[in-house]
Short mmCIF file of C-alpha atoms and ligand atoms in Angstrom, two decimals:
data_model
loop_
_atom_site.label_atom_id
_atom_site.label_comp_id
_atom_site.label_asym_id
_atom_site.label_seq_id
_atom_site.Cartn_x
_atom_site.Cartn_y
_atom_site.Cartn_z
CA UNK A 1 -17.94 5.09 20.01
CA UNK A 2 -16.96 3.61 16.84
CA UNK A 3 -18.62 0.01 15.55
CA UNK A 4 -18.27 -2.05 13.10
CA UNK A 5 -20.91 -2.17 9.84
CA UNK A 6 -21.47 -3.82 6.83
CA UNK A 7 -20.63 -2.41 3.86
CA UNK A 8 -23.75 -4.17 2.01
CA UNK A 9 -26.85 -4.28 4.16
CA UNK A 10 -25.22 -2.19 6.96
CA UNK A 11 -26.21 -4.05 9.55
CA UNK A 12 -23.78 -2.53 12.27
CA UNK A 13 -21.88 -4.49 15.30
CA UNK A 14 -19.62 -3.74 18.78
CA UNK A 15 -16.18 -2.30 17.51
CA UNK A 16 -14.48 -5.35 20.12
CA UNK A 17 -16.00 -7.85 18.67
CA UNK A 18 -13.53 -10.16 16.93
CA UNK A 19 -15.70 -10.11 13.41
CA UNK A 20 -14.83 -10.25 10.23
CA UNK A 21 -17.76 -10.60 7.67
CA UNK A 22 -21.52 -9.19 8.24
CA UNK A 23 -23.68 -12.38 9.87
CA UNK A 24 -26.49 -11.41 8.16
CA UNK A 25 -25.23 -11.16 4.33
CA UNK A 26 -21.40 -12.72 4.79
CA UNK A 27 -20.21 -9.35 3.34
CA UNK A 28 -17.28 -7.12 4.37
CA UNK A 29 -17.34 -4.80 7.34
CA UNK A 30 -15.90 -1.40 8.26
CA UNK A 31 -15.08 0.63 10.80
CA UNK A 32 -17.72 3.16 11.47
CA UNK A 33 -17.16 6.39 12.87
CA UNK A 34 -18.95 8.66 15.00
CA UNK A 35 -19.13 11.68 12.71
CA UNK A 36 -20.68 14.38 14.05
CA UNK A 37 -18.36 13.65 17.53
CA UNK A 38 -15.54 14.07 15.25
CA UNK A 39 -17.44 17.37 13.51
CA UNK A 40 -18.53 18.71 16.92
CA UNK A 41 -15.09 18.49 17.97
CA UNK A 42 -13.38 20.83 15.39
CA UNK A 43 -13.91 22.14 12.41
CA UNK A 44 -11.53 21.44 9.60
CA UNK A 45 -9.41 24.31 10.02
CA UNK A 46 -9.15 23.16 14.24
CA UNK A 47 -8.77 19.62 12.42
CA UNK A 48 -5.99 20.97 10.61
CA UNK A 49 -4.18 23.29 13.25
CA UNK A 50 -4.14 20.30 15.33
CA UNK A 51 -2.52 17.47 12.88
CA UNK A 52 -0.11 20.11 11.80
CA UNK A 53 1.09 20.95 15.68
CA UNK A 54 1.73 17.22 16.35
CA UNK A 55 4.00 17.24 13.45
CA UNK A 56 6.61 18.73 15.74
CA UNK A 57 5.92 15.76 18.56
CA UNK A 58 9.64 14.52 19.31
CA UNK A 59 8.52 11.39 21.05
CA UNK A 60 5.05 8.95 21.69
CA UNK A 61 2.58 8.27 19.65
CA UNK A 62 1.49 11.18 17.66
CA UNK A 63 5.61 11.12 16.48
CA UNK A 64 3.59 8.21 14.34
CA UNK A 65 2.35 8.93 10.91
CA UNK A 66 -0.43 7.02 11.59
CA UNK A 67 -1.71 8.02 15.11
CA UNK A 68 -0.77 11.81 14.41
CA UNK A 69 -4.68 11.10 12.99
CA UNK A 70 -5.02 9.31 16.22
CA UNK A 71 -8.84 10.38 16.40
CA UNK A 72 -9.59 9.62 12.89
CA UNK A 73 -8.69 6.17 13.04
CA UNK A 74 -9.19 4.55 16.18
CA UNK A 75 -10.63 7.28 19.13
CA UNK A 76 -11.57 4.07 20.76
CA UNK A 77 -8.24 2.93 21.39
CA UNK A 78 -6.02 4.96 24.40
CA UNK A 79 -2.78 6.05 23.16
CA UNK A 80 -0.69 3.71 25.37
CA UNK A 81 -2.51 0.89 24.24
CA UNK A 82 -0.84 1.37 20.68
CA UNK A 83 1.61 -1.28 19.13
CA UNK A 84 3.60 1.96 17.21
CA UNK A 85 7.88 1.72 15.68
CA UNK A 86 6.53 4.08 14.84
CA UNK A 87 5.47 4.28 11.53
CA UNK A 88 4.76 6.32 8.64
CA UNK A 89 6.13 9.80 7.55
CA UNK A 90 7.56 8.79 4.12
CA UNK A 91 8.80 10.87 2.06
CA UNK A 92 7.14 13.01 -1.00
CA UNK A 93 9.81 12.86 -3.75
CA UNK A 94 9.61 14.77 -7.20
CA UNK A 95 10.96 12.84 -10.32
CA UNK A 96 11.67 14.75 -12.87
CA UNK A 97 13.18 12.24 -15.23
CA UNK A 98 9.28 10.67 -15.27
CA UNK A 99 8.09 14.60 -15.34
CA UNK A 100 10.18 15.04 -18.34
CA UNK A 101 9.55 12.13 -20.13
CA UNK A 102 5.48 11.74 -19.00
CA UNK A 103 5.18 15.45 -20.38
CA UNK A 104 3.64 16.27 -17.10
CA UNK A 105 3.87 19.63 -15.13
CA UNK A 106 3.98 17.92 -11.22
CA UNK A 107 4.50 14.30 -10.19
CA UNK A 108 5.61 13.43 -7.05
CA UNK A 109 5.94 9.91 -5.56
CA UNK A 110 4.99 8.90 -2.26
CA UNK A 111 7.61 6.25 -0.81
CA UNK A 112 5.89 3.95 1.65
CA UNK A 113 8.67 1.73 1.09
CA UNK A 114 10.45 3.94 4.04
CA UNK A 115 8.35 2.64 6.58
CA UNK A 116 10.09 0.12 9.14
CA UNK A 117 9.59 -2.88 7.17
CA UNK A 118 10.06 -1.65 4.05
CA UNK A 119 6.34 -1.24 3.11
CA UNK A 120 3.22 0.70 3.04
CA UNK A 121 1.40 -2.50 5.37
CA UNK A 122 3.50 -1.03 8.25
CA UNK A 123 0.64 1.01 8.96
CA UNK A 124 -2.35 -1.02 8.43
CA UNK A 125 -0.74 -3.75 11.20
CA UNK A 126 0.05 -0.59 13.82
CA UNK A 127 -3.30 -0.86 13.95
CA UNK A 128 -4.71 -4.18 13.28
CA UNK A 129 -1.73 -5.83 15.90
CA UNK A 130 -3.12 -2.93 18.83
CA UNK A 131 -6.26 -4.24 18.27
CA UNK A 132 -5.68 -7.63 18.64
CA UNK A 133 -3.69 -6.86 21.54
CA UNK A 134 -6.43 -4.96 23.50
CA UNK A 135 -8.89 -8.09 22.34
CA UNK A 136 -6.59 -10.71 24.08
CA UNK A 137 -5.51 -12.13 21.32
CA UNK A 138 -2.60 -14.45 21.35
CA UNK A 139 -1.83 -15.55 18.12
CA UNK A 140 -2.51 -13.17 14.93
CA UNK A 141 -1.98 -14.99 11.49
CA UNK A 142 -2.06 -13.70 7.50
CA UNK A 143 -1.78 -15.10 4.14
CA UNK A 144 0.45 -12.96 1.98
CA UNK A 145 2.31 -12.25 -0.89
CA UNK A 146 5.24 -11.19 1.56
CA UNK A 147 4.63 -7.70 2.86
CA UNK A 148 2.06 -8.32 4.89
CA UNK A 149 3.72 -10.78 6.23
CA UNK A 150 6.76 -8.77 7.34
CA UNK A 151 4.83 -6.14 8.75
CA UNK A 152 2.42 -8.60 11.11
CA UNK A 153 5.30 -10.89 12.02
CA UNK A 154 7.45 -7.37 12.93
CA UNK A 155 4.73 -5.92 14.86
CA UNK A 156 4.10 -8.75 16.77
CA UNK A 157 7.12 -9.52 17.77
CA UNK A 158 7.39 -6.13 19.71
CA UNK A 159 4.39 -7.57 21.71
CA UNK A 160 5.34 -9.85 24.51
CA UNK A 161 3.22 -13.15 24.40
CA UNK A 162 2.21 -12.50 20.69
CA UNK A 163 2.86 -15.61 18.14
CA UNK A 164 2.61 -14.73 14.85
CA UNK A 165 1.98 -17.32 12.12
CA UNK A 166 2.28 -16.30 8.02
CA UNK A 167 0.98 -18.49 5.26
CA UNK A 168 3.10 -17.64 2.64
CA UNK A 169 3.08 -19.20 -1.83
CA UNK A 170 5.89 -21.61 -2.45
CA UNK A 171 8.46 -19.70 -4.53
CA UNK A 172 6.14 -16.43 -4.75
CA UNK A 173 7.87 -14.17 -2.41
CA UNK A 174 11.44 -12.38 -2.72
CA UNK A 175 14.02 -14.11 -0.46
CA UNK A 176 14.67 -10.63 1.27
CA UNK A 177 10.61 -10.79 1.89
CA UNK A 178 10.90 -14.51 3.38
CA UNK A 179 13.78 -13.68 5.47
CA UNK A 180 11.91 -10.76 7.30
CA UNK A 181 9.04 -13.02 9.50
CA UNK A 182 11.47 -15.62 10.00
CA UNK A 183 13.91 -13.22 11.18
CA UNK A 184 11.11 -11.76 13.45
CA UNK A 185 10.53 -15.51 15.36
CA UNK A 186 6.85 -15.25 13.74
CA UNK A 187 5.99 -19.49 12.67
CA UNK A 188 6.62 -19.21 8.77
CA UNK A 189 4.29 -21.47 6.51
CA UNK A 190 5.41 -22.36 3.25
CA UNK A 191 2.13 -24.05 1.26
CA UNK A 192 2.50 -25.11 -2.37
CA UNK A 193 -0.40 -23.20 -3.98
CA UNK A 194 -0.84 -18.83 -4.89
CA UNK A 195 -2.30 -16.04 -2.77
CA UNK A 196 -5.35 -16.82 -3.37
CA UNK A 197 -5.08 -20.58 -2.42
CA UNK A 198 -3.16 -19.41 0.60
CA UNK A 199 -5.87 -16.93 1.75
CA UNK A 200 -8.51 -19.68 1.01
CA UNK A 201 -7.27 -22.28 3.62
CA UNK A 202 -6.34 -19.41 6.22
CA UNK A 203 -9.95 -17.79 6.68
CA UNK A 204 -11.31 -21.58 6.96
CA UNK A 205 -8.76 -22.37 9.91
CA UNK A 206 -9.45 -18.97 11.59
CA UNK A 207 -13.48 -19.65 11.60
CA UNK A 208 -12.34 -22.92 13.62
CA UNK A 209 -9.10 -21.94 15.83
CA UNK A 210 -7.95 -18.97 17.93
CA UNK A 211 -6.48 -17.43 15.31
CA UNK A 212 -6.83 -13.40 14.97
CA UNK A 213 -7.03 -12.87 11.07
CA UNK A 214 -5.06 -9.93 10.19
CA UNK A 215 -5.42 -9.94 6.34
CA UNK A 216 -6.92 -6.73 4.92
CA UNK A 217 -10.41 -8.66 5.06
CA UNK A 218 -10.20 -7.12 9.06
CA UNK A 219 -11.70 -3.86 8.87
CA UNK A 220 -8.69 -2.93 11.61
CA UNK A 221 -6.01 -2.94 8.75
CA UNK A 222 -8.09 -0.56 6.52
CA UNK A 223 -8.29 2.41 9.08
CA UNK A 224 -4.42 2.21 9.79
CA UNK A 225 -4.14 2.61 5.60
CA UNK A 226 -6.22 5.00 5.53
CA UNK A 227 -3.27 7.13 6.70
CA UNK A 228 -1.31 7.74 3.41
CA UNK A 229 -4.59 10.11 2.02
CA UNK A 230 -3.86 12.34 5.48
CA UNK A 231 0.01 12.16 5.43
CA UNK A 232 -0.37 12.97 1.27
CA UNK A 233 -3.20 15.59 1.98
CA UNK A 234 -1.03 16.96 5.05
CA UNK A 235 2.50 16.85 2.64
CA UNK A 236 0.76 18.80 0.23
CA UNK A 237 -0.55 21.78 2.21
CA UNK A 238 -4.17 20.47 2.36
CA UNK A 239 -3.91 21.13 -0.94
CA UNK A 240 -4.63 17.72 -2.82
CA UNK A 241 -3.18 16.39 -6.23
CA UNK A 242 -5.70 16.10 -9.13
CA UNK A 243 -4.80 12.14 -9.17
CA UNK A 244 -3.12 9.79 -6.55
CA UNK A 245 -2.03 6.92 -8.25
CA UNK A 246 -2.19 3.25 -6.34
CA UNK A 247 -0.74 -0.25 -6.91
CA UNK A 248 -4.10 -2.64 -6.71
CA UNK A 249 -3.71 -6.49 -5.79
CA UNK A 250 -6.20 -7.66 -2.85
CA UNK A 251 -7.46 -4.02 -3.14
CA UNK A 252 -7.34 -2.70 0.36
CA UNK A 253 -5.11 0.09 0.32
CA UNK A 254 -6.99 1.71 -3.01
CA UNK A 255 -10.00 1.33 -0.61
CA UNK A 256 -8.46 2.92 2.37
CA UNK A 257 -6.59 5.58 0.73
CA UNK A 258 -10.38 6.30 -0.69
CA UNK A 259 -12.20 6.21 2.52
CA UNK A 260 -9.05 8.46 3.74
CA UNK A 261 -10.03 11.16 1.65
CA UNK A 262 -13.88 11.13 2.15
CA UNK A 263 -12.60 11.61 5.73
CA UNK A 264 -10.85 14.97 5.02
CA UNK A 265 -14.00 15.44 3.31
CA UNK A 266 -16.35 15.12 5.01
CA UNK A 267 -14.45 16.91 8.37
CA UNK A 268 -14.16 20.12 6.04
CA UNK A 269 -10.24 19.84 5.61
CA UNK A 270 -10.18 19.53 2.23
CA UNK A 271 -12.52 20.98 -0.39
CA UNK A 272 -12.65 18.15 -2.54
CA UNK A 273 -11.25 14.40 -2.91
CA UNK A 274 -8.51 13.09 -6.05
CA UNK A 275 -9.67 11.19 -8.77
CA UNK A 276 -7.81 7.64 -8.19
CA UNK A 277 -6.13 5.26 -10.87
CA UNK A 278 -5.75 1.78 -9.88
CA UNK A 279 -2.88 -0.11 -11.50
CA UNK A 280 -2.97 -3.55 -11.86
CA UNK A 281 -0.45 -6.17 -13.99
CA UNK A 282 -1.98 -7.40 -16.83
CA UNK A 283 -1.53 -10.77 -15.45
CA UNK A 284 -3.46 -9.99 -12.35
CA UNK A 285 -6.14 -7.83 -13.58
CA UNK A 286 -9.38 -8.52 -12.35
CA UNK A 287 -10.62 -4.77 -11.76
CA UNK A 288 -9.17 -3.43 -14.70
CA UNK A 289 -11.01 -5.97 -16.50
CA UNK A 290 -14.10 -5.37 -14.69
CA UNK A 291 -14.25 -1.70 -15.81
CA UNK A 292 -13.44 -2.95 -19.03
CA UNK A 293 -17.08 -4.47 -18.91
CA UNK A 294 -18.86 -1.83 -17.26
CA UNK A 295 -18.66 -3.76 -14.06
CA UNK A 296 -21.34 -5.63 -14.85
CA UNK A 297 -20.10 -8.20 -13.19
CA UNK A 298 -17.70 -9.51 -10.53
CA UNK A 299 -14.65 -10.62 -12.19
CA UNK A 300 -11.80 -12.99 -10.81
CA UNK A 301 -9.20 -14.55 -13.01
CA UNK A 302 -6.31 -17.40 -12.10
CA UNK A 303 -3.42 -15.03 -11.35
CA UNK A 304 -0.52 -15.39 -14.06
CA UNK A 305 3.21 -14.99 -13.70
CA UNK A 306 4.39 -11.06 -13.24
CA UNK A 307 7.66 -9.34 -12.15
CA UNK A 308 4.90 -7.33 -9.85
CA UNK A 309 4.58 -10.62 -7.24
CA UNK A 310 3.11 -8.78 -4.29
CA UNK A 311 0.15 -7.80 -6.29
CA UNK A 312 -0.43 -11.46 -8.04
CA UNK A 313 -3.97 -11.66 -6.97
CA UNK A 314 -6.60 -13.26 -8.76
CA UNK A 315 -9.48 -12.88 -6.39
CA UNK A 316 -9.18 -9.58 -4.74
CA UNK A 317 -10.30 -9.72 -0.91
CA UNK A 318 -11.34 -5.87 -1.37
CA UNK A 319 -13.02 -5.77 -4.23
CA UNK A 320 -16.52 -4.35 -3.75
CA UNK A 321 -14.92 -1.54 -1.35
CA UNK A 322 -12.13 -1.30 -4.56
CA UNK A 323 -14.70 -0.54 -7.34
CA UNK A 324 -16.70 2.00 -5.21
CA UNK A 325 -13.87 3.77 -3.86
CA UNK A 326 -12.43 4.46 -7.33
CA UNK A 327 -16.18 5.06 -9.11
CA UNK A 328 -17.18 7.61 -6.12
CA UNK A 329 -13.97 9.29 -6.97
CA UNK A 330 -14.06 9.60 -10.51
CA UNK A 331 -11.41 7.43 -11.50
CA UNK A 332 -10.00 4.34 -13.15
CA UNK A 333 -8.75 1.24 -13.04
CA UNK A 334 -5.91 0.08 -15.85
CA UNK A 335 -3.53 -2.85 -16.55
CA UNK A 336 -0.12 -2.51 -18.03
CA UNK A 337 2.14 -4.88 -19.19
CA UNK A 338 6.04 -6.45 -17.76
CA UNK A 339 7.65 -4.15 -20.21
CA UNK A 340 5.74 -1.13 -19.02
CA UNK A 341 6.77 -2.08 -15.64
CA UNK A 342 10.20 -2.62 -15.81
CA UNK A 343 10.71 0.37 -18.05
CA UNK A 344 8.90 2.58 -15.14
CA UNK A 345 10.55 1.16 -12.41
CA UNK A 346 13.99 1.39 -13.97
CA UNK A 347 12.69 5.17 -14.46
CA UNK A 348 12.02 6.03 -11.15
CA UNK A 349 14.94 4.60 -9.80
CA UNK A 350 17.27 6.51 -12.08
CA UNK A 351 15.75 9.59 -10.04
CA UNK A 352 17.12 8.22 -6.98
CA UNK A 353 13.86 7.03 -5.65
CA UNK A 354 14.34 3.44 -5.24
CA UNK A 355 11.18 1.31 -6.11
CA UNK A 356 9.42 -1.81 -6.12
CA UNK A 357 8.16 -3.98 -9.24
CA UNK A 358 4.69 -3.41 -7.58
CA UNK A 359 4.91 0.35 -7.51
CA UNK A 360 6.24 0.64 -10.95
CA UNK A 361 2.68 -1.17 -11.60
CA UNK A 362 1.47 1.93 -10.39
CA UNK A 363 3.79 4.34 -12.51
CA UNK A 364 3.09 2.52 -15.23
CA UNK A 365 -0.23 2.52 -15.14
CA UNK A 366 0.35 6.73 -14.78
CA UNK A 367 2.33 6.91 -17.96
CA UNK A 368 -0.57 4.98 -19.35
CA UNK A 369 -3.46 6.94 -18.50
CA UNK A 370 -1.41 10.16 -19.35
CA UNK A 371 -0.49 9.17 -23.07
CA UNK A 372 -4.07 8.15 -23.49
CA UNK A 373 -4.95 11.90 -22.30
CA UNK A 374 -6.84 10.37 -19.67
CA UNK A 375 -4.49 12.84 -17.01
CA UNK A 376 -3.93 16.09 -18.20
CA UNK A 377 -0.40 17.59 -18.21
CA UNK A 378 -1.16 20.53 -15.17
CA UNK A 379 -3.00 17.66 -13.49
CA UNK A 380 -1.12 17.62 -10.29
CA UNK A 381 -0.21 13.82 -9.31
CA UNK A 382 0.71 11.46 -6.76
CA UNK A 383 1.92 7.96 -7.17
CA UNK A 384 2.08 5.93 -4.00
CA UNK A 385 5.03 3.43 -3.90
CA UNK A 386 4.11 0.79 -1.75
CA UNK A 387 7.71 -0.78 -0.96
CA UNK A 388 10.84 -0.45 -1.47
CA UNK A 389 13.33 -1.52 -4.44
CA UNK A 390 15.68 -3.36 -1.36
CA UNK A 391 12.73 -5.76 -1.11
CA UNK A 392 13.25 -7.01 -4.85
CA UNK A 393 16.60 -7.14 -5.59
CA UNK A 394 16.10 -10.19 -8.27
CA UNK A 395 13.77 -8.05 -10.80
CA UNK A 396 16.24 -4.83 -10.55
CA UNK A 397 19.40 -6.79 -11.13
CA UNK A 398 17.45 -9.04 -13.33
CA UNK A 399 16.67 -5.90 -15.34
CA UNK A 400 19.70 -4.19 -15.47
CA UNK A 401 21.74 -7.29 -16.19
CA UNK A 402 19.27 -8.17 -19.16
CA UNK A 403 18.49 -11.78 -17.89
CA UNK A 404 15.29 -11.36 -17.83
CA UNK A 405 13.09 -13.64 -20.43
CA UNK A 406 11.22 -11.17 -23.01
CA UNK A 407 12.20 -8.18 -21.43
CA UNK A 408 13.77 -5.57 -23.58
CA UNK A 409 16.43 -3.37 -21.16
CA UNK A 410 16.78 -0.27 -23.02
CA UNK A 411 17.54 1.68 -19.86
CA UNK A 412 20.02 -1.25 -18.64
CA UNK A 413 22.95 -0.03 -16.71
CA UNK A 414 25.05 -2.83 -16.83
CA UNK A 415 27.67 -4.26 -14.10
CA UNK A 416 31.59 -3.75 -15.24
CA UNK A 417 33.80 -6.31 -14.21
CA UNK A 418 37.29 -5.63 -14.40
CA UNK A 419 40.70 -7.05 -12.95
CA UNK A 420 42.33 -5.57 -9.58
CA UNK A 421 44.30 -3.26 -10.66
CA UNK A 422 44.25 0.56 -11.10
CA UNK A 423 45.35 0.59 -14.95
CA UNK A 424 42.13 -1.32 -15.35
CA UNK A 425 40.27 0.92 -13.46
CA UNK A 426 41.61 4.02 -15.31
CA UNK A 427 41.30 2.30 -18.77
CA UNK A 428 37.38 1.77 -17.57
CA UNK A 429 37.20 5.76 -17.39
CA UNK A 430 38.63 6.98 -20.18
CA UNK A 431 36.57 4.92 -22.43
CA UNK A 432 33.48 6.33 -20.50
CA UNK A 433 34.77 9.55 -21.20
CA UNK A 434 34.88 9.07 -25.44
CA UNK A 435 31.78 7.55 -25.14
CA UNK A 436 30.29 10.16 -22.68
CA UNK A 437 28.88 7.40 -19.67
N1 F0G B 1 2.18 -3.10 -3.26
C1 F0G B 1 2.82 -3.95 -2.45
C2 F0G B 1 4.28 -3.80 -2.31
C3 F0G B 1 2.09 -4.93 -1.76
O1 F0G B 1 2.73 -5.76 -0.95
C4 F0G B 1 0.71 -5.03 -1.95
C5 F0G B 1 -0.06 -6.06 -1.27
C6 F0G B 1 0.10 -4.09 -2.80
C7 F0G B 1 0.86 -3.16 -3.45
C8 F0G B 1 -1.35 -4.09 -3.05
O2 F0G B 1 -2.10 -3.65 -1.95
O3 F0G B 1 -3.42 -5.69 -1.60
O4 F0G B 1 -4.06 -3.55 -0.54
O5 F0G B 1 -4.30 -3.87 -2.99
N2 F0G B 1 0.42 -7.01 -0.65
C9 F0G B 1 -0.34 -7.98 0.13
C10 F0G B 1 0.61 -8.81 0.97
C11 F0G B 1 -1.33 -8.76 -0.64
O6 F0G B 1 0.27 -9.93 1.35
O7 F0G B 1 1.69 -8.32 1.29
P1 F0G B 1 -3.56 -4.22 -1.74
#
């Protein structure tokens, strides 16, 4: 049986309890495992055999990217209990336009923005929204910077009963992001404040209502995550990537993708874990900034304004699981700037792999590290886009149509407009053709 402990004073609690701080400290939790069940069960070669025959399951849950792992992330939980769209099984893509240009042997990008909702938090709520489901609860409810908030409000709409309820910033989220919980019938709260504001207010009205939190601060969310290190692990023929590359804003995914790994670990079915690089905007860089200073300290800044809005957090939620994650791996934490991200998105996506301003954060913060020699060039690597480019349509078009305000588009690829006629049309080509377009 699994429980729940604190990742501080590890003072450990019942798994169904509806918790989500440590009574005794007030510090995060996590799920807890029962590791040598797990070990007793298989060994990592059994562990392996088995993930990689439910690859071919045509239908229920193991057909989920997610509960394929079913007894690494919640045994506790029967399969038909399981809220599931299902989820996962993204895509690995090369890009060898950012190979070429990064001067780097093997990059491959990891598109969680082919999940159902268009994001990596698909998987966290399979298994945050089960949960609350086999709790009784009625109503689930997040703060977010409008992923989140798509995935809870999609996932509980496929539960009959379930009211979801999203606090989301004024103005801070894509339309395309604000249309999805509204579409899905979840209540949609508009408040005139950031994230972090938004976050603030929710965790005081969930202490005092019957309101299940589903923000990454529930331990539930994390082992759903956790997901992406097996699918990446499994992808690559057990055979991990010297660095896996990850988007950082409230920090939760960095710190499941980390406790994904130990997992693999620690089952034997994987020799050894990545290295991690957090990326962070410069505008939201609280962790970067903390390794900056040694992490002496615990940072948290008053978010500014950056093209990356999903990860426009001040006062990362994770951050304590964030910095150990990345320290126990031997990696890093860096910001980069709204050129570097516009310049790596508009990279990636001339590969055909469509991305978000958040995961260019990420790619970005890859080109980064490997000009400063900080990633080898036969270091194998994996960047994990978190959404997909669909999401943003402003920043892309913004980009490529060069209205954006200090933001050189050298890679622009501009919109023709022409009249309705086929002499325009041709005219159009045969100037492309002198000038080689
Ligand atoms: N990328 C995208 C597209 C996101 O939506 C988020 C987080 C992150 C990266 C960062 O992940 O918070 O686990 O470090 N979005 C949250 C939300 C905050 O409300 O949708 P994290």
């Amino acid at each position: 049986m699994s429980s729940l402990r604190c990742i501080a004073c590890g003072k450990t609690y019942p798994l169904f309890e509806i918790r989500y701080a440590c009574d005794a400290c007030g510090d995060l939790l996590e799920v807890a495992h029962d590791r040598a069940a797990l070990r007793a069960q298989r060994d990592g070669a059994g562990w392996r055999a088995l993930f990689e025959e439910r690859l071919r399951a045509v239908a229920g849950p193991h057909k989920s990217g997610v509960w394929r792992y079913h007894e690494l992330i919640l045994p506790d939980l029967a399969l038909d209990e399981i809220v599931s769209m299902p989820e996962g099984n993204t895509n690995l893509y090369r890009v060898p336009r950012l190979e070429a240009e990064s001067d780097t042997a093997l990059v491959r990008v990891k598109h969680e923005g082919e999940n159902p909702t268009l994001s990596f938090k698909d998987r966290g709520m399979t298994a945050g929204v089960s949960f609350a489901r086999r709790v009784g609860a009625r109503m689930v409810a997040c703060a977010s910077t409008g992923d989140t908030s798509a995935a809870m409000a999609a996932y509980a709409a496929r539960v009959p009963g379930m009211r979801g309820v999203v606090v989301l910033p004024r103005n801070q989220v894509t339309l395309e992001q604000l249309a999805q919980p509204i579409a899905s019938g979840a209540l949609t709260v508009s408040l005139p404040t950031d994230f972090d504001g938004c976050i603030r207010i929710l965790r005081e009205v969930c202490a005092r209502r019957p309101l299940y939190l589903l923000n990454s601060v529930n331990p539930l969310r994390i082992e759903g995550q956790k997901a992406i290190a097996y699918e990446i692990a499994q992808q690559c023929g057990w055979d991990l990537p010297e660095w896996v590359v990850v988007p950082v804003g409230n920090a939760g995914n960095i710190s499941a993708i980390g406790r994904g790994f130990d997992d693999l670990v620690e089952l034997g079915l994987v020799p050894r874990r990545p290295r991690l690089l957090g990326a962070q905007a410069e505008a939201a860089s609280p962790l970067a900034r903390a390794e900056r200073e040694g992490f002496r300290e615990r940072v948290r800044v008053v978010a500014g304004a950056t093209s990356a809005t999903a990860i426009k957090i001040g006062d990362p939620v994770s951050y304590d699981k964030a910095v150990r994650a990345v320290r126990a791996s031997g990696g890093h934490f860096v910001a980069v700037g709204e050129q570097e991200i516009h310049d790596a998105k508009a990279l990636v996506d001339s590969d055909g792999v469509y991305i978000c301003p958040n995961s260019a954060t990420a790619v970005a913060g890859f080109v980064k590290a490997r000009a400063a020699g900080t990633i080898a060039r036969d270091e194998r690597v994996v960047i994990v886009a978190t959404a997909h480019g669909c999401k943003f349509s402003n920043a892309t078009i913004g980009y490529h149509g060069g209205s954006l305000p200090g933001i050189r588009p050298a890679r622009a690829n501009r919109v023709v407009e022409i009249e309705a006629e086929p002499r325009a049309l041709e005219r159009l080509l045969e100037a492309g053709e002198e000038t080689g377009r």
